[in-house]
Amino acid sequence: MCGIVGYIGNGEAYPMLLKGLKSLEYRGYDSAGFAIVNKGIAIEKDIGRIEDVEKKIDLSMLKGSAGLAHCRWATHGSVTKSNAHPHADCSNKIVVVHNGIIENYSQLKEKLMQKNHAFSSETDTEVIAHLIEEYMKNSGFEEAVRNALKEVNGSYALGVICADEPDKLVAARNESPLIIGKGSNGMFIASDIPALLEYTNSFVYLHDRETAVLGKGSIAISDLEGAKKNFKVSRINWSREDAEKGGYKHFMLKEIYEQPRAITETLNGRLKNGNVIFEEEINLSDKEILEIEDVKIIGCGTSWHAALVGKFMFEELAKITTEVEYASEFRYRNPIIKKNTLVIAISQSGETADTVAALKEAKKLGVKTIAICNVRGSSITRAADGAVYTMAGPEIGVASTKAFTTQLAVLYLLTILFSKARKTLNDRQIKDMIDGIRKIPLQMASVLNEDMEIMNCAELYHKKTNSLYLGRGVNFPIALEGALKLKEVSYMHAEGYPAAEMKHGPIALIDENMPVVFIAPHDIYTHSKILGNIEEVKARGGIVIAIATEGDSEIPKKAGHTIFIPKTLYTLSSMLAVIPLQLLAYHIADKLGRDIDKPRNLAKSVVVE
Ligand code: M6R
């Protein structure tokens, strides 16, 4: 859960490393450090955010054309200067940055200490530097890295430089993200693509247990035995502007506002002549779709909420029994999976450790798997049989927003595909579904126009300490998502519940200090029930904020504030209803002066268990 960037080339390394690292700061912001090769290796690091470290140390004196940088989210060892990366061996000649966890580090450390290696941190990472040092007694630099990694259990994305071989940067990965950027003026490594967009659009994906030796103009990839591997250079069409704030105060706000475009991109080319076209992406024939007996969807956090919406759609429309599981639970029990189960893993980053591991568990059980993911070439897309990309573009804010709605769009397209193949819906219904989603981008834009009203609610209620989010059916997951958004960016306590469950406990919390957000788009089955729930909250003095469908005349009579969303199909209402909740969380957090894009204790991708 850290950020890594590395460079070797003809340019000045430090400014590029700094820029790349700043864009990776969402991955960890306990401490930051740099190592630059120049007649030896100069290391500078300290605790705090990158800008704090810049204030404490004059980093501009770091001159050289190869180096590494790291921002840390502490796992092993507290937040201290000595635990900050980069870490070096006894001679300060071998320097590493690492993201991941070395599970057997204490055994390795003990062994190395017996051989008189002196450690200067409490981290698991430092053992790698000493292990390489040990192997370099009998072999060259890259071979020593490979040999060291053969002894290591756990996850790593690694950048290594060596003062004795200043023309090489060695990188390696296992279950932690790392990409190689092929620039015109040098080679890069980074934890994600946006960190390098300023310098290149050409990327090479490193696979698990592979190492790469980068020179100023060369890339060589091999496995841990040293056997050469072929690789492909892929071009990514994300632009640098996509990964910048573009005039918005925060990435989160920019990403909320990008949703109409993100949905348009996600639909692009996938709706043709009344059909959903996934080309080879899902890698399932019509026959295989017909044979699906169950679907299991796995994910974490917001992606898990998307999975719940997917369950609703698959069961309601495609009539496929669907279970949703937290990836972290799925991987550690013995799930019963029938032969014809389809497992879908959802992840924005494609690197969430639990989701990757759960998907691999499912694969071991021999069932078909699909990944729904935003990042090309990420671990889950490589592990799954098929991968459908959400075309949200880089999501930088820690709070997931556009990734969520594009996940819903993909799940909706899968629902159409499955419903059509299984003939659970007729042509008219399919057409209505397609017409419905085509309108969503414009309808999202009109929801964004409600921002002033939402800001007004934020002004009134940002000092409250608790809140409740209630929804039913396809909008129960939206209640969970709204509560999660508020918690993570504002640190205000919030709970999401199915609206009717309120009477079974949470109602005891309601008083005049409790805002209750009802997600209540019109639905013939539950609308009158939700109206009843609103009355119950009001009777106890609670403050009601409602999300309702345009034209609903009942809800505004009862709610303190009503935010309208355009009329759409019930299954699509979740995609619109979540936007006011994202904005509400954002504005409350902003009024409280929170660090919205990098909320405390969080990191964008949770690549540790
Ligand atoms: O990259 P993933 O979708 O796998 O990430 C899963 C969760 O860590 C993520 O959704 C997290 O809950 C977000 N911070 C929510 O906004």
XYZ file of C-alpha atoms and ligand atoms in Angstrom:
625
model
C 0.000 0.000 0.000
C 2.758 2.363 -0.978
C 3.716 4.217 -4.125
C 6.841 3.530 -6.140
C 8.402 5.364 -9.014
C 11.774 4.843 -10.646
C 13.692 6.285 -13.596
C 16.821 5.584 -15.585
C 17.706 7.597 -18.677
C 19.351 10.724 -19.973
C 17.247 13.248 -18.093
C 17.479 14.630 -14.570
C 15.797 11.955 -12.425
C 14.672 13.871 -9.340
C 12.062 16.242 -10.894
C 10.439 13.324 -12.726
C 10.462 11.123 -9.651
C 8.963 13.934 -7.585
C 6.171 14.560 -10.061
C 5.391 10.864 -10.408
C 5.460 10.351 -6.669
C 3.068 13.239 -6.035
C 0.498 11.575 -8.229
C 0.962 8.342 -6.273
C 0.568 9.958 -2.880
C -2.979 8.621 -2.621
C -1.365 5.217 -2.052
C 0.367 6.220 1.156
C 1.368 9.403 2.866
C 3.153 8.544 6.106
C 6.612 9.304 4.765
C 8.453 9.802 1.513
C 11.962 9.274 0.208
C 14.254 9.426 -2.802
C 17.467 7.711 -3.869
C 19.560 9.075 -6.728
C 22.573 7.418 -8.328
C 25.559 9.720 -8.729
C 28.992 8.401 -7.765
C 27.354 6.364 -5.062
C 23.710 6.633 -4.059
C 22.309 9.619 -2.184
C 19.235 8.838 -0.056
C 16.935 11.482 1.389
C 13.768 10.617 3.290
C 11.599 11.737 6.150
C 8.194 11.335 7.726
C 5.169 13.289 6.541
C 3.669 14.025 3.170
C 5.878 14.721 0.198
C 5.439 18.484 0.569
C 6.489 18.245 4.236
C 9.581 16.291 3.254
C 10.343 18.882 0.555
C 10.172 21.597 3.216
C 12.466 19.733 5.586
C 15.128 18.709 3.077
C 16.550 20.527 0.082
C 15.799 17.739 -2.351
C 16.767 19.783 -5.389
C 20.412 18.995 -4.689
C 19.685 15.381 -5.674
C 21.345 15.279 -9.084
C 21.662 12.245 -11.320
C 19.900 10.439 -14.116
C 18.748 7.300 -12.307
C 16.837 6.888 -9.103
C 13.919 5.652 -7.061
C 11.189 7.291 -5.020
C 8.625 5.977 -2.562
C 5.663 7.137 -0.507
C 4.749 4.904 2.400
C 1.648 3.563 4.067
C 3.116 1.866 7.129
C 2.619 -1.870 7.588
C 5.777 -3.229 9.244
C 7.379 -0.686 11.551
C 5.946 2.572 12.809
C 6.044 5.910 11.025
C 9.654 6.983 11.561
C 12.385 8.389 9.384
C 14.400 5.174 9.632
C 11.411 3.109 8.498
C 10.770 5.383 5.515
C 11.937 4.020 2.147
C 14.341 3.745 0.332
C 16.249 1.148 2.338
C 19.862 0.173 1.818
C 22.209 -2.728 2.550
C 25.157 -2.470 4.974
C 27.361 -0.736 2.402
C 24.686 1.743 1.215
C 25.370 0.502 -2.297
C 22.191 -1.487 -2.864
C 19.019 0.516 -2.453
C 15.440 -0.710 -2.657
C 11.905 0.646 -2.614
C 9.110 -1.820 -2.015
C 5.353 -2.058 -1.960
C 3.839 -5.216 -0.458
C 4.592 -7.492 2.470
C 7.480 -9.902 2.910
C 5.823 -12.595 4.978
C 8.979 -14.455 6.001
C 10.988 -11.333 6.749
C 11.681 -12.174 10.407
C 13.255 -15.551 9.518
C 15.281 -13.905 6.754
C 16.356 -11.097 9.057
C 17.529 -13.509 11.724
C 19.571 -15.451 9.188
C 21.107 -12.265 7.819
C 21.925 -10.936 11.282
C 23.786 -14.151 12.003
C 25.872 -13.252 8.987
C 26.580 -9.859 10.563
C 24.212 -7.732 8.514
C 23.333 -4.588 10.430
C 19.734 -3.400 10.136
C 18.671 0.175 10.549
C 14.875 -0.121 10.324
C 12.018 -2.280 11.589
C 10.660 -2.847 8.091
C 10.219 -6.071 6.190
C 11.678 -4.308 3.121
C 15.175 -3.869 4.445
C 15.815 -7.629 4.383
C 15.626 -7.500 0.592
C 18.536 -5.068 0.349
C 20.667 -7.226 2.669
C 19.675 -10.421 0.936
C 20.767 -8.968 -2.414
C 24.008 -7.828 -0.776
C 24.568 -11.369 0.416
C 24.004 -12.845 -3.037
C 26.190 -10.211 -4.689
C 29.150 -11.759 -2.920
C 28.954 -14.495 -5.565
C 26.959 -13.100 -8.473
C 26.127 -10.052 -10.518
C 23.472 -7.493 -9.614
C 20.416 -8.797 -11.458
C 21.165 -12.427 -10.667
C 21.501 -11.493 -6.999
C 18.075 -9.821 -7.110
C 16.539 -12.948 -8.650
C 18.206 -15.233 -6.141
C 17.105 -13.052 -3.249
C 13.529 -13.076 -4.486
C 13.512 -16.857 -4.678
C 13.880 -16.818 -0.899
C 11.121 -14.309 -0.340
C 7.498 -15.237 0.436
C 4.877 -12.581 0.066
C 3.976 -9.714 -2.177
C 6.302 -7.180 -3.689
C 6.631 -4.485 -6.257
C 10.263 -3.613 -6.141
C 12.716 -1.123 -7.547
C 16.428 -1.740 -6.918
C 19.508 0.277 -7.827
C 23.132 -0.518 -7.175
C 26.006 1.954 -6.928
C 28.369 -0.508 -8.615
C 26.065 -0.893 -11.631
C 24.769 2.660 -12.137
C 23.438 1.948 -15.643
C 20.774 -0.482 -14.461
C 17.520 -0.303 -12.581
C 16.101 -3.676 -11.604
C 12.378 -4.081 -10.971
C 10.321 -7.062 -9.879
C 6.757 -7.835 -8.949
C 4.660 -10.462 -7.243
C 1.048 -9.712 -6.335
C 1.663 -5.961 -6.042
C 1.194 -3.580 -8.940
C 4.148 -2.374 -10.998
C 4.269 -1.162 -14.570
C 7.187 -0.195 -16.787
C 6.973 3.021 -18.792
C 8.952 3.190 -22.036
C 9.820 6.847 -22.584
C 11.745 8.519 -25.386
C 14.343 9.732 -22.930
C 14.538 6.841 -20.522
C 12.707 4.017 -18.779
C 10.406 4.243 -15.795
C 8.717 2.051 -13.248
C 5.649 3.047 -11.256
C 2.833 1.642 -9.152
C 0.266 2.939 -11.599
C -0.118 4.425 -15.047
C -1.154 8.027 -14.177
C 2.173 8.557 -12.407
C 3.934 8.359 -15.766
C 1.443 9.909 -18.198
C 3.456 13.114 -18.327
C 6.366 11.145 -19.773
C 4.944 8.307 -21.792
C 1.877 6.476 -23.066
C 3.776 3.243 -23.730
C 3.694 0.640 -21.012
C 4.894 -2.878 -20.354
C 3.084 -4.981 -17.771
C 5.286 -7.029 -15.549
C 3.809 -10.373 -14.457
C 4.074 -12.065 -11.088
C 7.521 -13.396 -10.261
C 9.165 -11.608 -13.171
C 12.099 -9.233 -13.003
C 12.989 -6.460 -15.410
C 16.390 -4.957 -16.010
C 16.029 -1.423 -17.325
C 18.805 0.497 -19.009
C 18.665 4.027 -20.426
C 17.021 2.700 -23.573
C 16.446 -0.971 -22.925
C 14.089 -3.360 -21.193
C 14.853 -7.023 -20.543
C 12.373 -9.225 -18.692
C 13.022 -12.638 -17.240
C 11.581 -15.056 -14.729
C 13.282 -15.736 -11.411
C 15.406 -18.443 -13.062
C 16.782 -15.863 -15.468
C 14.946 -17.243 -18.515
C 14.167 -14.389 -20.937
C 10.470 -13.524 -21.374
C 8.846 -11.858 -24.352
C 6.859 -8.747 -23.620
C 4.477 -6.424 -25.393
C 4.514 -2.636 -25.298
C 0.899 -1.399 -24.939
C -0.283 2.097 -25.694
C -2.687 3.685 -23.237
C -4.920 6.473 -24.456
C -5.333 8.192 -21.076
C -4.020 11.729 -21.286
C -2.073 13.660 -18.705
C -5.057 16.006 -18.267
C -7.187 12.967 -17.337
C -4.949 12.493 -14.336
C -4.931 16.135 -13.268
C -7.495 18.170 -11.367
C -8.496 20.345 -14.315
C -9.534 23.334 -12.211
C -11.566 21.372 -9.646
C -10.673 21.820 -6.004
C -10.282 18.068 -5.502
C -9.980 14.960 -7.634
C -13.098 13.594 -5.946
C -15.187 16.502 -7.230
C -13.669 16.286 -10.686
C -14.342 12.562 -10.806
C -17.963 13.028 -9.670
C -18.421 15.508 -12.504
C -16.750 13.187 -15.003
C -19.444 10.545 -14.603
C -21.554 11.440 -17.663
C -18.443 11.125 -19.812
C -17.258 7.972 -18.042
C -20.592 6.241 -18.674
C -20.577 7.351 -22.320
C -17.112 5.853 -22.716
C -18.138 2.657 -20.973
C -21.101 2.222 -23.338
C -19.104 3.208 -26.387
C -19.001 0.412 -28.969
C -20.824 -1.989 -26.693
C -24.379 -1.274 -27.860
C -25.019 -2.131 -31.501
C -28.266 -2.882 -33.316
C -30.178 -3.630 -30.161
C -27.473 -5.927 -28.823
C -24.794 -5.763 -26.196
C -21.430 -6.520 -27.754
C -18.553 -7.495 -25.551
C -16.431 -8.969 -28.352
C -14.023 -11.383 -26.685
C -13.961 -9.458 -23.439
C -16.099 -11.821 -21.410
C -14.880 -14.917 -23.171
C -18.240 -16.726 -22.811
C -20.192 -18.299 -25.665
C -24.010 -18.046 -25.815
C -24.085 -21.725 -24.858
C -21.969 -21.042 -21.786
C -24.210 -18.124 -20.824
C -27.226 -20.453 -21.050
C -25.498 -22.999 -18.872
C -24.774 -20.560 -16.019
C -26.645 -21.781 -12.962
C -25.362 -19.309 -10.386
C -23.348 -16.161 -10.278
C -21.049 -15.222 -7.424
C -19.787 -11.669 -7.331
C -16.821 -10.756 -5.187
C -15.295 -7.411 -4.311
C -14.432 -5.068 -1.464
C -15.726 -1.686 -0.337
C -17.450 0.272 -3.061
C -16.922 -2.535 -5.561
C -18.801 -4.808 -3.162
C -21.676 -2.343 -3.196
C -21.667 -2.457 -7.000
C -21.841 -6.235 -6.692
C -25.027 -5.923 -4.612
C -26.621 -3.817 -7.343
C -25.482 -6.487 -9.829
C -27.190 -9.187 -7.768
C -30.426 -7.239 -7.888
C -30.204 -6.863 -11.677
C -29.177 -10.455 -12.428
C -31.918 -11.940 -10.260
C -34.670 -9.500 -11.189
C -34.081 -9.474 -14.933
C -31.830 -12.347 -16.027
C -33.321 -14.683 -13.390
C -29.948 -16.033 -12.321
C -29.400 -16.842 -8.668
C -26.648 -14.515 -7.528
C -24.652 -14.336 -4.343
C -22.399 -11.478 -3.326
C -19.420 -12.029 -1.095
C -16.756 -9.913 0.475
C -13.575 -11.086 -1.225
C -11.838 -11.241 2.155
C -14.434 -13.720 3.461
C -14.702 -15.785 0.309
C -11.001 -16.577 0.181
C -10.850 -17.937 3.716
C -13.800 -20.283 3.745
C -14.558 -23.288 1.636
C -17.259 -21.903 -0.615
C -19.553 -24.381 -2.309
C -19.351 -23.593 -5.978
C -21.333 -25.565 -8.503
C -19.727 -26.500 -11.790
C -21.741 -23.986 -13.780
C -21.167 -21.027 -11.534
C -19.804 -17.839 -13.012
C -17.575 -15.860 -10.661
C -17.316 -12.127 -11.278
C -14.637 -10.127 -9.487
C -15.144 -6.376 -9.362
C -12.306 -4.001 -8.630
C -11.482 -0.476 -9.718
C -7.748 -0.980 -9.319
C -7.580 -4.672 -10.143
C -4.967 -4.946 -7.403
C -6.978 -5.290 -4.181
C -5.186 -8.170 -2.469
C -8.321 -9.901 -1.177
C -10.125 -9.676 -4.501
C -7.149 -10.991 -6.428
C -6.755 -13.881 -3.970
C -10.497 -14.689 -3.974
C -10.527 -14.765 -7.767
C -7.567 -17.125 -7.782
C -9.414 -19.364 -5.264
C -12.406 -19.441 -7.594
C -10.178 -20.354 -10.522
C -8.727 -23.235 -8.548
C -12.268 -24.550 -8.231
C -12.402 -24.740 -11.997
C -15.232 -22.300 -12.727
C -15.405 -19.529 -15.314
C -14.353 -16.103 -14.099
C -14.760 -12.540 -15.323
C -13.132 -9.389 -14.004
C -14.830 -5.999 -14.094
C -12.001 -3.565 -13.744
C -10.819 -0.050 -14.533
C -7.122 -0.697 -14.981
C -5.795 -2.494 -18.026
C -3.281 -5.206 -17.387
C -3.934 -5.223 -13.636
C -3.711 -8.434 -11.619
C -7.398 -9.405 -11.670
C -7.699 -8.865 -15.400
C -4.792 -11.192 -15.945
C -6.045 -13.812 -13.538
C -9.628 -13.952 -14.874
C -10.816 -15.819 -17.977
C -12.404 -12.641 -19.294
C -12.081 -8.954 -18.459
C -14.565 -6.164 -19.063
C -13.112 -2.716 -18.597
C -14.953 0.175 -17.052
C -13.807 3.148 -19.061
C -13.764 5.581 -16.159
C -10.230 6.813 -16.821
C -7.800 7.208 -13.946
C -9.537 7.522 -10.592
C -7.204 9.353 -8.237
C -9.422 10.372 -5.310
C -9.350 7.672 -2.655
C -13.143 7.711 -2.516
C -14.430 5.761 -5.467
C -17.076 7.605 -7.504
C -16.903 7.288 -11.285
C -15.466 3.795 -10.974
C -18.624 2.800 -9.082
C -21.130 4.092 -11.624
C -19.185 2.606 -14.526
C -19.151 -0.735 -12.688
C -22.942 -0.454 -12.475
C -23.076 0.291 -16.201
C -21.064 -2.847 -17.007
C -23.235 -4.965 -14.704
C -26.296 -3.561 -16.434
C -24.876 -4.449 -19.868
C -24.130 -7.967 -18.637
C -27.720 -8.174 -17.384
C -28.992 -7.286 -20.860
C -26.660 -9.818 -22.448
C -27.656 -12.598 -20.070
C -31.373 -11.753 -20.214
C -31.323 -11.816 -23.992
C -29.394 -15.073 -24.250
C -31.619 -16.734 -21.651
C -34.786 -15.192 -23.088
C -35.936 -13.889 -19.729
C -36.869 -10.558 -21.316
C -38.588 -9.908 -24.625
C -37.300 -7.652 -27.393
C -39.397 -4.705 -26.218
C -37.987 -4.949 -22.692
C -34.434 -5.244 -23.998
C -34.989 -2.194 -26.171
C -36.326 -0.233 -23.185
C -33.258 -1.216 -21.190
C -30.923 -0.086 -23.941
C -32.834 3.165 -24.464
C -32.738 3.689 -20.705
C -28.987 3.425 -20.323
C -28.307 5.529 -23.388
C -30.075 8.414 -21.614
C -28.091 8.028 -18.394
C -25.150 10.339 -19.245
C -27.475 13.272 -19.949
C -29.576 12.475 -16.918
C -26.447 12.355 -14.757
C -25.581 15.813 -16.023
C -28.962 17.069 -14.865
C -28.439 15.493 -11.401
C -25.146 17.370 -11.188
C -27.156 20.567 -11.633
C -28.682 19.914 -8.194
C -25.299 20.631 -6.634
C -26.387 23.944 -5.041
C -29.225 22.283 -3.127
C -26.842 19.561 -1.968
C -24.277 22.141 -0.880
C -27.042 23.811 1.076
C -27.760 20.542 2.941
C -24.034 20.189 3.619
C -23.960 23.705 5.063
C -26.863 22.910 7.383
C -25.725 19.509 8.585
C -21.943 19.287 8.404
C -21.604 19.636 12.167
C -23.804 16.597 12.936
C -21.968 13.553 14.146
C -24.171 10.689 12.948
C -26.425 9.979 10.023
C -28.489 7.188 8.581
C -28.920 6.221 4.926
C -31.983 4.183 4.019
C -32.969 2.593 0.725
C -34.751 -0.461 -0.631
C -34.302 -2.910 -3.473
C -31.733 -1.766 -5.989
C -31.173 1.330 -3.865
C -30.303 -0.451 -0.623
C -26.683 -0.816 -1.847
C -26.816 2.892 -2.681
C -27.651 3.588 0.974
C -24.543 1.589 1.936
C -22.468 3.430 -0.637
C -23.734 6.865 0.459
C -22.854 6.056 4.076
C -19.406 4.755 3.107
C -18.679 7.890 1.071
C -19.603 10.136 3.986
C -17.569 8.126 6.501
C -14.426 7.931 4.456
C -14.113 11.544 3.394
C -15.763 13.461 6.271
C -15.061 11.027 9.173
C -18.716 11.512 10.199
C -20.328 8.321 11.384
C -22.969 7.008 8.976
C -24.872 3.746 8.597
C -26.661 2.345 5.581
C -29.715 0.151 6.112
C -32.597 -1.335 4.155
C -35.334 1.214 4.890
C -37.724 -1.283 6.433
C -35.042 -2.579 8.795
C -34.948 0.791 10.502
C -37.766 -0.285 12.809
C -35.712 -3.241 14.001
C -33.155 -1.181 15.856
C -31.704 1.958 14.227
C -34.927 3.890 14.893
C -33.752 4.147 18.498
C -30.991 6.499 17.301
C -33.313 9.006 15.724
C -33.688 12.425 17.288
C -33.501 16.027 16.117
C -29.723 15.680 15.603
C -29.938 12.791 13.197
C -30.053 13.459 9.460
C -31.674 10.536 7.656
C -31.077 10.279 3.934
C -33.784 8.348 2.083
C -32.897 6.999 -1.334
C -36.415 6.848 -2.643
C -36.681 6.892 -6.445
C -40.133 5.942 -7.558
C -40.912 2.228 -7.479
C -44.422 0.829 -7.624
C -43.787 -1.814 -4.978
C -42.110 0.105 -2.208
C -42.860 3.781 -2.679
C -45.755 3.895 -0.218
C -43.690 1.955 2.328
C -40.839 4.456 2.064
C -43.313 7.286 2.595
C -44.335 5.511 5.804
C -40.690 5.228 6.893
C -40.188 8.951 6.287
C -43.191 9.675 8.542
C -41.683 7.482 11.242
C -38.415 9.420 11.155
C -40.205 12.759 11.201
C -42.371 11.705 14.130
C -39.156 11.271 16.135
C -37.756 14.645 15.164
C -35.246 13.315 12.590
C -34.095 15.469 9.689
C -35.117 13.990 6.339
C -33.157 14.447 3.117
C -34.745 12.494 0.264
C -33.599 11.513 -3.192
C -36.774 11.269 -5.260
C -37.848 10.964 -8.869
C -38.836 14.134 -10.717
C -42.594 14.511 -10.628
C -42.940 12.835 -7.210
C -45.301 15.139 -5.368
C -45.566 13.105 -2.156
C -41.972 13.023 -0.956
C -41.369 16.812 -0.982
C -44.420 17.227 1.272
C -42.810 15.049 3.896
C -39.038 15.505 3.514
C -37.100 18.502 4.783
C -35.063 18.536 1.557
C -35.707 16.745 -1.693
C -33.096 16.214 -4.374
C -34.675 15.137 -7.632
C -33.274 12.696 -10.129
C -34.760 12.220 -13.618
C -37.214 9.455 -14.348
C -35.565 6.253 -15.504
C -36.007 2.483 -15.243
C -35.979 1.337 -11.641
C -32.813 -0.742 -12.157
C -31.039 2.325 -13.486
C -32.177 4.650 -10.717
C -29.229 3.601 -8.533
C -26.804 5.046 -11.068
C -28.434 8.470 -10.728
C -29.321 8.326 -7.030
C -25.740 7.808 -5.928
C -24.560 11.116 -7.391
C -26.255 13.406 -4.827
C -24.826 11.179 -2.081
C -21.309 11.501 -3.491
C -21.753 15.279 -3.645
C -23.204 15.437 -0.135
C -20.229 13.527 1.275
C -17.857 15.727 -0.695
C -19.359 19.051 0.427
C -19.643 18.011 4.081
C -15.996 16.919 4.054
C -14.990 20.138 2.317
C -16.805 22.270 4.887
C -15.046 20.328 7.622
C -11.716 21.009 5.936
C -10.907 17.329 5.466
C -8.157 16.056 3.222
C -10.698 14.765 0.747
C -8.503 13.069 -1.831
C -6.315 11.442 0.792
C -8.484 10.753 3.817
C -6.679 9.701 6.971
C -5.728 6.040 7.352
C -6.937 5.123 3.871
C -5.163 4.253 0.661
C -6.541 3.942 -2.832
C -5.752 0.299 -3.384
C -5.527 -2.086 -0.488
C -2.811 -4.384 -1.718
C -2.239 -5.965 1.673
C -4.653 -8.298 3.467
O -9.810 -1.109 -6.289
P -10.969 -1.802 -5.661
O -12.269 -1.495 -6.323
O -10.763 -3.279 -5.544
O -11.042 -1.225 -4.186
C -11.957 -1.737 -3.257
C -12.088 -0.820 -2.067
O -10.866 -0.701 -1.396
C -12.563 0.573 -2.460
O -13.769 0.514 -3.151
C -12.744 1.456 -1.203
O -13.787 0.971 -0.431
C -12.974 2.903 -1.642
N -12.135 3.780 -0.896
C -14.360 3.352 -1.466
O -14.558 4.671 -1.833
